[in-house]
Amino acid sequence: GAVVSQHPSWVICKSGTSVKIECRSLDFQATTMFWYRQFPKQSLMLMATSNEGSKATYEQGVEKDKFLINHASLTLSTLTVTSAHPEDSSFYICSMRPEGRKAGQQPANQPQHFGDGTRLSIL
Amino acid sequence: LAKTTQPISMDSYEGQEVNITCSHNNIATNDYITWYQQFPSQGPRFIIQGYKTKVTNEVASLFIPADRKSSTLSLPRVSLSDTAVYYCLVGDENNAGNMLTFGGGTRLMVKP
């Protein structure tokens, strides 16, 4: 259970193109979803937190007008990289935390479930 | 925020037990300790979570001393497919900030 589907898995496009990445939970609902960026040989860096029905919260240094997040439903969030440039090339990963945990269910503190990431290469 | 510190890398051989320790001196009362595994070009995968003492599942064990200032992920009899980066995160889902902060992780290399 707790499967998160993310696509596309990789994108190569020209500078100036806008790219949309989709993140969907297949067997659970999530009010809150997270978007991360990971550069080669580095750790994951949180970009933004999105809540269904409200505006996303962006981390310091992340341009909200460049990285548009739409949390359309309890099972779908999208990240659009607008007018992408080579410096935006990275590995983008979404995650969700399931809602509605049953009493006594383990683990007690609900972990995140991650998509398999999108490799974005801007030429 | 409860910052975590892990060794940058570790080497092991197939069939050995591997123990990766994470330090989290500033862990708060409500914080849980969660470990993830990440393979190249994939998202992290949940391995195990604990609050205190010992937790065991089908893939790993997690040892947490009484002061909870550190934790040790134990992988029994590793195989080549366990080569990955392992991250420990500390936090409380009701105060999500910590749970979203990835440290540098530990790059485990399993050799034949």
PDB file of C-alpha atoms in Angstrom:
ATOM      1  CA  GLY A   1       0.000   0.000   0.000  1.00  0.00           C
ATOM      2  CA  ALA A   2       0.816   3.751   0.027  1.00  0.00           C
ATOM      3  CA  VAL A   3       1.956   3.981  -3.578  1.00  0.00           C
ATOM      4  CA  VAL A   4       2.853   7.337  -5.089  1.00  0.00           C
ATOM      5  CA  SER A   5       3.057   7.619  -8.844  1.00  0.00           C
ATOM      6  CA  GLN A   6       5.135  10.406 -10.345  1.00  0.00           C
ATOM      7  CA  HIS A   7       5.570  11.171 -14.001  1.00  0.00           C
ATOM      8  CA  PRO A   8       7.208  11.798 -16.257  1.00  0.00           C
ATOM      9  CA  SER A   9      10.266   9.945 -14.998  1.00  0.00           C
ATOM     10  CA  TRP A  10      12.551  12.063 -17.127  1.00  0.00           C
ATOM     11  CA  VAL A  11      12.288  15.112 -19.334  1.00  0.00           C
ATOM     12  CA  ILE A  12      14.737  16.719 -21.731  1.00  0.00           C
ATOM     13  CA  CYS A  13      13.711  20.045 -23.177  1.00  0.00           C
ATOM     14  CA  LYS A  14      14.965  23.347 -24.485  1.00  0.00           C
ATOM     15  CA  SER A  15      15.604  26.382 -22.350  1.00  0.00           C
ATOM     16  CA  GLY A  16      12.478  28.499 -21.932  1.00  0.00           C
ATOM     17  CA  THR A  17      10.096  25.559 -21.956  1.00  0.00           C
ATOM     18  CA  SER A  18       7.616  24.996 -19.142  1.00  0.00           C
ATOM     19  CA  VAL A  19       7.482  21.506 -17.716  1.00  0.00           C
ATOM     20  CA  LYS A  20       4.701  19.962 -15.656  1.00  0.00           C
ATOM     21  CA  ILE A  21       5.366  17.108 -13.235  1.00  0.00           C
ATOM     22  CA  GLU A  22       2.474  15.112 -11.843  1.00  0.00           C
ATOM     23  CA  CYS A  23       2.339  13.323  -8.510  1.00  0.00           C
ATOM     24  CA  ARG A  24      -0.551  11.030  -7.707  1.00  0.00           C
ATOM     25  CA  SER A  25      -1.346   8.769  -4.783  1.00  0.00           C
ATOM     26  CA  LEU A  26      -2.856   5.510  -5.962  1.00  0.00           C
ATOM     27  CA  ASP A  27      -4.298   3.986  -2.825  1.00  0.00           C
ATOM     28  CA  PHE A  28      -4.581   6.684  -0.186  1.00  0.00           C
ATOM     29  CA  GLN A  29      -5.499  10.312   0.283  1.00  0.00           C
ATOM     30  CA  ALA A  30      -3.239  13.093   1.448  1.00  0.00           C
ATOM     31  CA  THR A  31      -4.136  16.595   2.496  1.00  0.00           C
ATOM     32  CA  THR A  32      -0.493  17.607   2.456  1.00  0.00           C
ATOM     33  CA  MET A  33       2.069  16.941  -0.247  1.00  0.00           C
ATOM     34  CA  PHE A  34       5.719  17.907  -0.498  1.00  0.00           C
ATOM     35  CA  TRP A  35       8.067  18.704  -3.365  1.00  0.00           C
ATOM     36  CA  TYR A  36      11.806  18.212  -3.145  1.00  0.00           C
ATOM     37  CA  ARG A  37      14.753  18.882  -5.409  1.00  0.00           C
ATOM     38  CA  GLN A  38      17.944  16.851  -5.410  1.00  0.00           C
ATOM     39  CA  PHE A  39      21.173  17.712  -7.181  1.00  0.00           C
ATOM     40  CA  PRO A  40      23.737  15.006  -7.996  1.00  0.00           C
ATOM     41  CA  LYS A  41      25.479  13.518  -4.965  1.00  0.00           C
ATOM     42  CA  GLN A  42      23.486  15.762  -2.660  1.00  0.00           C
ATOM     43  CA  SER A  43      20.621  15.268  -0.250  1.00  0.00           C
ATOM     44  CA  LEU A  44      16.980  16.122  -0.826  1.00  0.00           C
ATOM     45  CA  MET A  45      16.037  19.751  -0.342  1.00  0.00           C
ATOM     46  CA  LEU A  46      12.451  20.659   0.432  1.00  0.00           C
ATOM     47  CA  MET A  47      11.072  23.158  -2.054  1.00  0.00           C
ATOM     48  CA  ALA A  48       7.477  23.572  -1.000  1.00  0.00           C
ATOM     49  CA  THR A  49       4.570  22.144   0.928  1.00  0.00           C
ATOM     50  CA  SER A  50       1.144  22.092  -0.635  1.00  0.00           C
ATOM     51  CA  ASN A  51      -2.183  21.699   1.087  1.00  0.00           C
ATOM     52  CA  GLU A  52      -5.307  20.741  -0.786  1.00  0.00           C
ATOM     53  CA  GLY A  53      -7.473  23.769  -1.345  1.00  0.00           C
ATOM     54  CA  SER A  54      -4.931  26.386  -0.318  1.00  0.00           C
ATOM     55  CA  LYS A  55      -1.768  28.007  -1.607  1.00  0.00           C
ATOM     56  CA  ALA A  56       1.531  26.223  -1.318  1.00  0.00           C
ATOM     57  CA  THR A  57       4.155  27.258   1.199  1.00  0.00           C
ATOM     58  CA  TYR A  58       7.583  27.717  -0.346  1.00  0.00           C
ATOM     59  CA  GLU A  59      10.930  27.347   1.352  1.00  0.00           C
ATOM     60  CA  GLN A  60      13.291  30.273   1.481  1.00  0.00           C
ATOM     61  CA  GLY A  61      15.054  30.833  -1.812  1.00  0.00           C
ATOM     62  CA  VAL A  62      12.474  28.971  -3.910  1.00  0.00           C
ATOM     63  CA  GLU A  63      10.715  31.219  -6.422  1.00  0.00           C
ATOM     64  CA  LYS A  64       6.985  30.651  -6.213  1.00  0.00           C
ATOM     65  CA  ASP A  65       6.391  32.210  -9.622  1.00  0.00           C
ATOM     66  CA  LYS A  66       8.848  29.837 -11.219  1.00  0.00           C
ATOM     67  CA  PHE A  67       7.735  26.656  -9.481  1.00  0.00           C
ATOM     68  CA  LEU A  68       3.956  26.593  -9.664  1.00  0.00           C
ATOM     69  CA  ILE A  69       2.239  24.037  -7.464  1.00  0.00           C
ATOM     70  CA  ASN A  70      -1.338  22.963  -7.897  1.00  0.00           C
ATOM     71  CA  HIS A  71      -2.804  20.645  -5.296  1.00  0.00           C
ATOM     72  CA  ALA A  72      -5.898  19.752  -7.278  1.00  0.00           C
ATOM     73  CA  SER A  73      -7.315  17.024  -5.057  1.00  0.00           C
ATOM     74  CA  LEU A  74      -6.478  14.719  -2.163  1.00  0.00           C
ATOM     75  CA  THR A  75      -4.697  12.404  -4.592  1.00  0.00           C
ATOM     76  CA  LEU A  76      -3.046  14.746  -7.077  1.00  0.00           C
ATOM     77  CA  SER A  77      -0.449  17.493  -6.980  1.00  0.00           C
ATOM     78  CA  THR A  78       1.435  19.042  -9.885  1.00  0.00           C
ATOM     79  CA  LEU A  79       4.642  21.044 -10.072  1.00  0.00           C
ATOM     80  CA  THR A  80       5.173  23.231 -13.109  1.00  0.00           C
ATOM     81  CA  VAL A  81       8.654  24.575 -13.767  1.00  0.00           C
ATOM     82  CA  THR A  82       7.992  27.678 -15.815  1.00  0.00           C
ATOM     83  CA  SER A  83      10.458  28.986 -18.406  1.00  0.00           C
ATOM     84  CA  ALA A  84      13.007  26.415 -17.343  1.00  0.00           C
ATOM     85  CA  HIS A  85      16.709  27.147 -17.704  1.00  0.00           C
ATOM     86  CA  PRO A  86      19.761  24.880 -17.453  1.00  0.00           C
ATOM     87  CA  GLU A  87      20.232  25.734 -13.792  1.00  0.00           C
ATOM     88  CA  ASP A  88      16.799  24.206 -13.113  1.00  0.00           C
ATOM     89  CA  SER A  89      18.092  20.830 -14.239  1.00  0.00           C
ATOM     90  CA  SER A  90      17.718  18.526 -11.272  1.00  0.00           C
ATOM     91  CA  PHE A  91      15.911  15.516  -9.844  1.00  0.00           C
ATOM     92  CA  TYR A  92      12.464  16.493  -8.563  1.00  0.00           C
ATOM     93  CA  ILE A  93      10.691  14.249  -6.069  1.00  0.00           C
ATOM     94  CA  CYS A  94       7.231  14.457  -4.554  1.00  0.00           C
ATOM     95  CA  SER A  95       6.023  12.884  -1.340  1.00  0.00           C
ATOM     96  CA  MET A  96       2.766  12.476   0.495  1.00  0.00           C
ATOM     97  CA  ARG A  97       1.755  11.490   3.957  1.00  0.00           C
ATOM     98  CA  PRO A  98      -1.379   9.308   4.179  1.00  0.00           C
ATOM     99  CA  GLU A  99      -4.391  10.571   6.040  1.00  0.00           C
ATOM    100  CA  GLY A 100      -6.843   8.715   8.205  1.00  0.00           C
ATOM    101  CA  ARG A 101      -4.567   6.402  10.114  1.00  0.00           C
ATOM    102  CA  LYS A 102      -6.383   3.654  11.966  1.00  0.00           C
ATOM    103  CA  ALA A 103      -6.045   3.361  15.710  1.00  0.00           C
ATOM    104  CA  GLY A 104      -3.009   1.305  16.665  1.00  0.00           C
ATOM    105  CA  GLN A 105      -1.671   1.305  13.113  1.00  0.00           C
ATOM    106  CA  GLN A 106       2.094   1.227  12.777  1.00  0.00           C
ATOM    107  CA  PRO A 107       4.195   3.139  12.294  1.00  0.00           C
ATOM    108  CA  ALA A 108       2.648   5.459  14.830  1.00  0.00           C
ATOM    109  CA  ASN A 109       4.063   8.599  13.279  1.00  0.00           C
ATOM    110  CA  GLN A 110       3.025   8.501   9.658  1.00  0.00           C
ATOM    111  CA  PRO A 111       6.083   8.518   7.368  1.00  0.00           C
ATOM    112  CA  GLN A 112       6.221  10.129   3.963  1.00  0.00           C
ATOM    113  CA  HIS A 113       5.746   8.095   0.819  1.00  0.00           C
ATOM    114  CA  PHE A 114       7.767   9.243  -2.137  1.00  0.00           C
ATOM    115  CA  GLY A 115       7.327   9.158  -5.868  1.00  0.00           C
ATOM    116  CA  ASP A 116      10.173   7.816  -7.975  1.00  0.00           C
ATOM    117  CA  GLY A 117      11.269  11.250  -9.064  1.00  0.00           C
ATOM    118  CA  THR A 118      11.544  13.169 -12.317  1.00  0.00           C
ATOM    119  CA  ARG A 119      14.912  13.798 -13.908  1.00  0.00           C
ATOM    120  CA  LEU A 120      14.711  17.213 -15.595  1.00  0.00           C
ATOM    121  CA  SER A 121      17.403  18.193 -18.070  1.00  0.00           C
ATOM    122  CA  ILE A 122      17.244  21.624 -19.668  1.00  0.00           C
ATOM    123  CA  LEU A 123      19.409  22.138 -22.718  1.00  0.00           C
TER     124      LEU A 123
ATOM    125  CA  LEU B   1      15.022  21.557  14.835  1.00  0.00           C
ATOM    126  CA  ALA B   2      16.567  18.223  15.697  1.00  0.00           C
ATOM    127  CA  LYS B   3      19.551  18.097  13.381  1.00  0.00           C
ATOM    128  CA  THR B   4      20.882  14.682  12.452  1.00  0.00           C
ATOM    129  CA  THR B   5      24.456  13.602  11.874  1.00  0.00           C
ATOM    130  CA  GLN B   6      25.440  10.416  10.070  1.00  0.00           C
ATOM    131  CA  PRO B   7      28.675   9.020   8.672  1.00  0.00           C
ATOM    132  CA  ILE B   8      29.105  10.099   5.067  1.00  0.00           C
ATOM    133  CA  SER B   9      29.884   6.621   3.809  1.00  0.00           C
ATOM    134  CA  MET B  10      30.366   3.010   4.847  1.00  0.00           C
ATOM    135  CA  ASP B  11      31.694  -0.074   3.109  1.00  0.00           C
ATOM    136  CA  SER B  12      30.647  -3.631   3.792  1.00  0.00           C
ATOM    137  CA  TYR B  13      30.709  -7.079   2.232  1.00  0.00           C
ATOM    138  CA  GLU B  14      27.881  -9.352   1.293  1.00  0.00           C
ATOM    139  CA  GLY B  15      26.503 -11.371   4.178  1.00  0.00           C
ATOM    140  CA  GLN B  16      27.735  -9.014   6.867  1.00  0.00           C
ATOM    141  CA  GLU B  17      25.601  -7.105   9.334  1.00  0.00           C
ATOM    142  CA  VAL B  18      25.737  -3.347   8.859  1.00  0.00           C
ATOM    143  CA  ASN B  19      25.025  -0.826  11.581  1.00  0.00           C
ATOM    144  CA  ILE B  20      24.537   2.824  10.682  1.00  0.00           C
ATOM    145  CA  THR B  21      24.347   5.272  13.551  1.00  0.00           C
ATOM    146  CA  CYS B  22      22.606   8.614  13.508  1.00  0.00           C
ATOM    147  CA  SER B  23      23.136  11.306  16.142  1.00  0.00           C
ATOM    148  CA  HIS B  24      20.242  13.574  17.075  1.00  0.00           C
ATOM    149  CA  ASN B  25      21.217  15.306  20.290  1.00  0.00           C
ATOM    150  CA  ASN B  26      18.350  17.795  20.203  1.00  0.00           C
ATOM    151  CA  ILE B  27      15.532  15.311  19.742  1.00  0.00           C
ATOM    152  CA  ALA B  28      12.249  16.492  21.242  1.00  0.00           C
ATOM    153  CA  THR B  29       9.869  14.507  23.404  1.00  0.00           C
ATOM    154  CA  ASN B  30       7.307  13.973  20.655  1.00  0.00           C
ATOM    155  CA  ASP B  31       9.816  13.222  17.907  1.00  0.00           C
ATOM    156  CA  TYR B  32       9.997   9.878  16.153  1.00  0.00           C
ATOM    157  CA  ILE B  33      13.036   8.547  14.315  1.00  0.00           C
ATOM    158  CA  THR B  34      12.501   7.423  10.744  1.00  0.00           C
ATOM    159  CA  TRP B  35      14.932   5.844   8.312  1.00  0.00           C
ATOM    160  CA  TYR B  36      14.710   5.907   4.534  1.00  0.00           C
ATOM    161  CA  GLN B  37      16.679   4.167   1.787  1.00  0.00           C
ATOM    162  CA  GLN B  38      17.354   5.779  -1.580  1.00  0.00           C
ATOM    163  CA  PHE B  39      18.677   4.133  -4.721  1.00  0.00           C
ATOM    164  CA  PRO B  40      20.087   6.240  -7.576  1.00  0.00           C
ATOM    165  CA  SER B  41      17.411   7.989  -9.621  1.00  0.00           C
ATOM    166  CA  GLN B  42      14.626   6.852  -7.306  1.00  0.00           C
ATOM    167  CA  GLY B  43      12.672   8.423  -4.486  1.00  0.00           C
ATOM    168  CA  PRO B  44      13.446   7.463  -0.890  1.00  0.00           C
ATOM    169  CA  ARG B  45      11.704   4.404   0.517  1.00  0.00           C
ATOM    170  CA  PHE B  46      10.567   4.024   4.105  1.00  0.00           C
ATOM    171  CA  ILE B  47      12.550   1.403   6.018  1.00  0.00           C
ATOM    172  CA  ILE B  48      11.647   1.650   9.679  1.00  0.00           C
ATOM    173  CA  GLN B  49      10.486   4.009  12.392  1.00  0.00           C
ATOM    174  CA  GLY B  50      10.811   4.009  16.149  1.00  0.00           C
ATOM    175  CA  TYR B  51      10.402   6.061  19.280  1.00  0.00           C
ATOM    176  CA  LYS B  52      12.417   4.186  21.888  1.00  0.00           C
ATOM    177  CA  THR B  53      14.121   0.846  22.600  1.00  0.00           C
ATOM    178  CA  LYS B  54      14.094  -1.571  19.692  1.00  0.00           C
ATOM    179  CA  VAL B  55      11.930  -1.963  16.624  1.00  0.00           C
ATOM    180  CA  THR B  56      12.267  -4.786  14.130  1.00  0.00           C
ATOM    181  CA  ASN B  57      10.573  -5.452  10.828  1.00  0.00           C
ATOM    182  CA  GLU B  58      11.236  -7.787   7.931  1.00  0.00           C
ATOM    183  CA  VAL B  59      14.138  -5.767   6.560  1.00  0.00           C
ATOM    184  CA  ALA B  60      15.858  -4.020   9.467  1.00  0.00           C
ATOM    185  CA  SER B  61      16.102  -3.318  13.166  1.00  0.00           C
ATOM    186  CA  LEU B  62      16.275   0.042  14.837  1.00  0.00           C
ATOM    187  CA  PHE B  63      17.989   0.453  18.181  1.00  0.00           C
ATOM    188  CA  ILE B  64      17.313   3.551  20.247  1.00  0.00           C
ATOM    189  CA  PRO B  65      19.036   4.068  23.615  1.00  0.00           C
ATOM    190  CA  ALA B  66      17.191   5.408  26.625  1.00  0.00           C
ATOM    191  CA  ASP B  67      18.354   9.011  26.097  1.00  0.00           C
ATOM    192  CA  ARG B  68      17.206   8.869  22.438  1.00  0.00           C
ATOM    193  CA  LYS B  69      20.093  11.093  21.372  1.00  0.00           C
ATOM    194  CA  SER B  70      21.137   8.582  18.766  1.00  0.00           C
ATOM    195  CA  SER B  71      19.762   5.624  16.869  1.00  0.00           C
ATOM    196  CA  THR B  72      21.277   2.717  14.986  1.00  0.00           C
ATOM    197  CA  LEU B  73      19.852   1.151  11.886  1.00  0.00           C
ATOM    198  CA  SER B  74      20.888  -2.488  11.647  1.00  0.00           C
ATOM    199  CA  LEU B  75      20.751  -4.333   8.320  1.00  0.00           C
ATOM    200  CA  PRO B  76      21.284  -8.078   8.756  1.00  0.00           C
ATOM    201  CA  ARG B  77      23.271  -9.985   6.152  1.00  0.00           C
ATOM    202  CA  VAL B  78      23.464  -7.272   3.500  1.00  0.00           C
ATOM    203  CA  SER B  79      23.525  -8.046  -0.190  1.00  0.00           C
ATOM    204  CA  LEU B  80      24.752  -6.078  -3.188  1.00  0.00           C
ATOM    205  CA  SER B  81      21.228  -4.716  -3.640  1.00  0.00           C
ATOM    206  CA  ASP B  82      21.469  -2.935  -0.296  1.00  0.00           C
ATOM    207  CA  THR B  83      23.978  -0.510  -1.799  1.00  0.00           C
ATOM    208  CA  ALA B  84      22.162   2.807  -1.398  1.00  0.00           C
ATOM    209  CA  VAL B  85      22.043   6.024   0.577  1.00  0.00           C
ATOM    210  CA  TYR B  86      20.392   5.789   3.984  1.00  0.00           C
ATOM    211  CA  TYR B  87      18.820   8.808   5.648  1.00  0.00           C
ATOM    212  CA  CYS B  88      17.615   9.247   9.202  1.00  0.00           C
ATOM    213  CA  LEU B  89      14.995  11.873   9.942  1.00  0.00           C
ATOM    214  CA  VAL B  90      13.740  13.015  13.312  1.00  0.00           C
ATOM    215  CA  GLY B  91      10.466  14.749  13.972  1.00  0.00           C
ATOM    216  CA  ASP B  92       6.811  14.723  14.840  1.00  0.00           C
ATOM    217  CA  GLU B  93       4.114  14.610  12.185  1.00  0.00           C
ATOM    218  CA  ASN B  94       2.243  17.273  14.099  1.00  0.00           C
ATOM    219  CA  ASN B  95       5.263  19.553  13.697  1.00  0.00           C
ATOM    220  CA  ALA B  96       6.286  18.570  10.218  1.00  0.00           C
ATOM    221  CA  GLY B  97       9.344  20.757   9.842  1.00  0.00           C
ATOM    222  CA  ASN B  98      11.840  18.254  11.175  1.00  0.00           C
ATOM    223  CA  MET B  99      10.384  15.356   9.271  1.00  0.00           C
ATOM    224  CA  LEU B 100      11.115  17.144   6.035  1.00  0.00           C
ATOM    225  CA  THR B 101      14.749  17.999   6.658  1.00  0.00           C
ATOM    226  CA  PHE B 102      17.093  15.465   5.127  1.00  0.00           C
ATOM    227  CA  GLY B 103      20.651  15.405   6.364  1.00  0.00           C
ATOM    228  CA  GLY B 104      23.522  14.235   4.233  1.00  0.00           C
ATOM    229  CA  GLY B 105      22.716  10.559   4.569  1.00  0.00           C
ATOM    230  CA  THR B 106      25.094   7.594   4.650  1.00  0.00           C
ATOM    231  CA  ARG B 107      26.245   6.091   1.386  1.00  0.00           C
ATOM    232  CA  LEU B 108      26.532   2.340   1.918  1.00  0.00           C
ATOM    233  CA  MET B 109      28.597   0.352  -0.530  1.00  0.00           C
ATOM    234  CA  VAL B 110      28.235  -3.433  -0.335  1.00  0.00           C
ATOM    235  CA  LYS B 111      31.016  -5.321  -2.032  1.00  0.00           C
ATOM    236  CA  PRO B 112      31.036  -8.937  -3.230  1.00  0.00           C
TER     237      PRO B 112
END
